[in-house]
PDB file of C-alpha atoms in Angstrom:
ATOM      1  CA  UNK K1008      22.465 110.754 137.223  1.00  0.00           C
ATOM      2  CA  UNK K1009      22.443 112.151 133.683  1.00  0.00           C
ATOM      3  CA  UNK K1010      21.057 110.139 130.934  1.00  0.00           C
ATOM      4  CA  UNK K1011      23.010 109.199 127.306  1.00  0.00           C
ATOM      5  CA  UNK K1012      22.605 112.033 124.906  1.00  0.00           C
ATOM      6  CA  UNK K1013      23.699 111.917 121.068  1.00  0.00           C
ATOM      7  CA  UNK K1014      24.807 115.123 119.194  1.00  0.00           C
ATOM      8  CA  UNK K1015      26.180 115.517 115.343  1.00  0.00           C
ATOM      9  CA  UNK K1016      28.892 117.766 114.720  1.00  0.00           C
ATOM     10  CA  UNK K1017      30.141 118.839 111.122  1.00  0.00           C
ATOM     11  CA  UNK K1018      33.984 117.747 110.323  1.00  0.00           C
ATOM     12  CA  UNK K1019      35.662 119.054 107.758  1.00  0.00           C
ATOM     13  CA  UNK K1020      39.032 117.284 106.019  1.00  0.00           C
ATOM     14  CA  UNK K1021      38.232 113.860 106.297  1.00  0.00           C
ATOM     15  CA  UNK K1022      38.669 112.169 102.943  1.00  0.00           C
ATOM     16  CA  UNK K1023      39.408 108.521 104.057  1.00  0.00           C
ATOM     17  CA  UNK K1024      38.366 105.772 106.467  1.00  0.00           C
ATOM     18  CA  UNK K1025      42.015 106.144 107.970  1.00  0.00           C
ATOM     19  CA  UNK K1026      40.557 109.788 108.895  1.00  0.00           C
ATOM     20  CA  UNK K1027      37.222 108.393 110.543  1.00  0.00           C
ATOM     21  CA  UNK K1028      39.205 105.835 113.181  1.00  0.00           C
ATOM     22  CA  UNK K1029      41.787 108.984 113.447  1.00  0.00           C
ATOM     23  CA  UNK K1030      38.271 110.756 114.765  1.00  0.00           C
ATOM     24  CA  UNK K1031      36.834 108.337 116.413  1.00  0.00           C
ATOM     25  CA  UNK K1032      39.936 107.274 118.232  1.00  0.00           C
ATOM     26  CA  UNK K1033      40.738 110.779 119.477  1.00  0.00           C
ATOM     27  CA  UNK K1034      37.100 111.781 120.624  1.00  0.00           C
ATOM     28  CA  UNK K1035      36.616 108.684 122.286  1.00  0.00           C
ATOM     29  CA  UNK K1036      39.085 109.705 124.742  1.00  0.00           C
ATOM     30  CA  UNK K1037      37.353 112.990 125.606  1.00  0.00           C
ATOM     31  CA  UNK K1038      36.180 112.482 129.017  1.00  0.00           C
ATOM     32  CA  UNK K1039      32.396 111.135 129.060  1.00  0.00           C
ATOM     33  CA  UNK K1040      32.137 110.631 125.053  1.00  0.00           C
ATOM     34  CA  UNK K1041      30.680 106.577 125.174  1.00  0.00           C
ATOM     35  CA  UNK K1042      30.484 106.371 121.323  1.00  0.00           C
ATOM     36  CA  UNK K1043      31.634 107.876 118.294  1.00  0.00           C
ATOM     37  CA  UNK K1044      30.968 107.181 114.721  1.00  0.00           C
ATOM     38  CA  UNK K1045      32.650 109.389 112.185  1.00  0.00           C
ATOM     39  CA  UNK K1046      31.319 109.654 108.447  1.00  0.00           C
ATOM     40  CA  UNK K1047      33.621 111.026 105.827  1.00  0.00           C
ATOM     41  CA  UNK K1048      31.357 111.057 102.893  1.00  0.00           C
ATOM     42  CA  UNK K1049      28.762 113.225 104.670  1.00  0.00           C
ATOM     43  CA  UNK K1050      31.376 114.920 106.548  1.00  0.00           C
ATOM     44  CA  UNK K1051      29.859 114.241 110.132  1.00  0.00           C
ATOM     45  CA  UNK K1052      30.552 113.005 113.390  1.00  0.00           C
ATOM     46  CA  UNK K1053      28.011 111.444 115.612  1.00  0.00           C
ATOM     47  CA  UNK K1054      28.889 111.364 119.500  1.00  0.00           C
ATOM     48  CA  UNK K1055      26.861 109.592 122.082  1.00  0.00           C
ATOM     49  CA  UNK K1056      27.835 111.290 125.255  1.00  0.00           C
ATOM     50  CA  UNK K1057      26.774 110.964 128.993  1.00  0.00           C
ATOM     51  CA  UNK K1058      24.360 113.853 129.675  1.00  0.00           C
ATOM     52  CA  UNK K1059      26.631 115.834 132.007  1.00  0.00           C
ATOM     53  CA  UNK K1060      29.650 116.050 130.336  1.00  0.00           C
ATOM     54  CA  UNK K1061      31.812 116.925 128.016  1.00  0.00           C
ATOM     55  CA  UNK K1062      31.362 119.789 126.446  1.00  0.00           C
ATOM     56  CA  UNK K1063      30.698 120.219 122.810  1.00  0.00           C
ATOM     57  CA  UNK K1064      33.009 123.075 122.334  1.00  0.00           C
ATOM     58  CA  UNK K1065      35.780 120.050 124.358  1.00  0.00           C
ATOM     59  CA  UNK K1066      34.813 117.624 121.687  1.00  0.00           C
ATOM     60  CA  UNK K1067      35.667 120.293 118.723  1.00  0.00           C
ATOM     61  CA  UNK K1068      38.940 121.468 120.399  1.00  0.00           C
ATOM     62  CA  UNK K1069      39.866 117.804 120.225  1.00  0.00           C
ATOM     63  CA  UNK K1070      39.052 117.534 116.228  1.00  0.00           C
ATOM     64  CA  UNK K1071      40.556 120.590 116.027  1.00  0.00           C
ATOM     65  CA  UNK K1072      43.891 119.172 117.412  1.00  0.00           C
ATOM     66  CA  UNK K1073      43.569 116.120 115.236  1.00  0.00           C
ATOM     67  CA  UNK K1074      44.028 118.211 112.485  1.00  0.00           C
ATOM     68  CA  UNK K1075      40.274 118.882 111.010  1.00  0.00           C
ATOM     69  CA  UNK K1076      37.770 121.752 111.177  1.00  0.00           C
ATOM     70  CA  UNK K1077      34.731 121.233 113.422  1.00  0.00           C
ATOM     71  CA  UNK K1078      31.950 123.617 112.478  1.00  0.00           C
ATOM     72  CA  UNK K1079      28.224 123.375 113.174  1.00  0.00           C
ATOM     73  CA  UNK K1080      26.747 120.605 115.943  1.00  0.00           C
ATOM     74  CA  UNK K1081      23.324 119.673 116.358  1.00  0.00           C
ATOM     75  CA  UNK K1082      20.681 116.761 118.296  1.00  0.00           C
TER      76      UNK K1082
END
């Protein structure tokens, strides 16, 4: 069994608290994502994830399709 882990990823185009939920909401339903907490104003996304899944490069695809840029991610 994999533990929680927590990663930040940098999203560009979010100007609004409409635009966080619109983050949140899509990311949560990436497979394995158990939290998600979007910040406009510093233009970052925090994700607590179970350890095993999903992939980081699955949780930018899904920004990407929400309609902002997902650049950098780090612990």
């Amino acid at each position: 069994m994999f533990g929680t882990k927590k990663t930040k990823i940098e999203v560009t185009g979010m100007s609004c608290g409409h635009c966080e939920k619109t983050v949140e909401d899509g990311v949560n339903s990436v497979d394995g994502v158990r939290k998600v907490k979007a910040d406009h104003a510093k233009n970052v996304v925090t994700i607590s994830y179970r350890g095993d899944c999903p992939s980081i490069d699955e949780v930018k695809a899904k920004v990407e399709d929400l309609g902002f840029e997902a650049a950098n991610s780090w612990v």
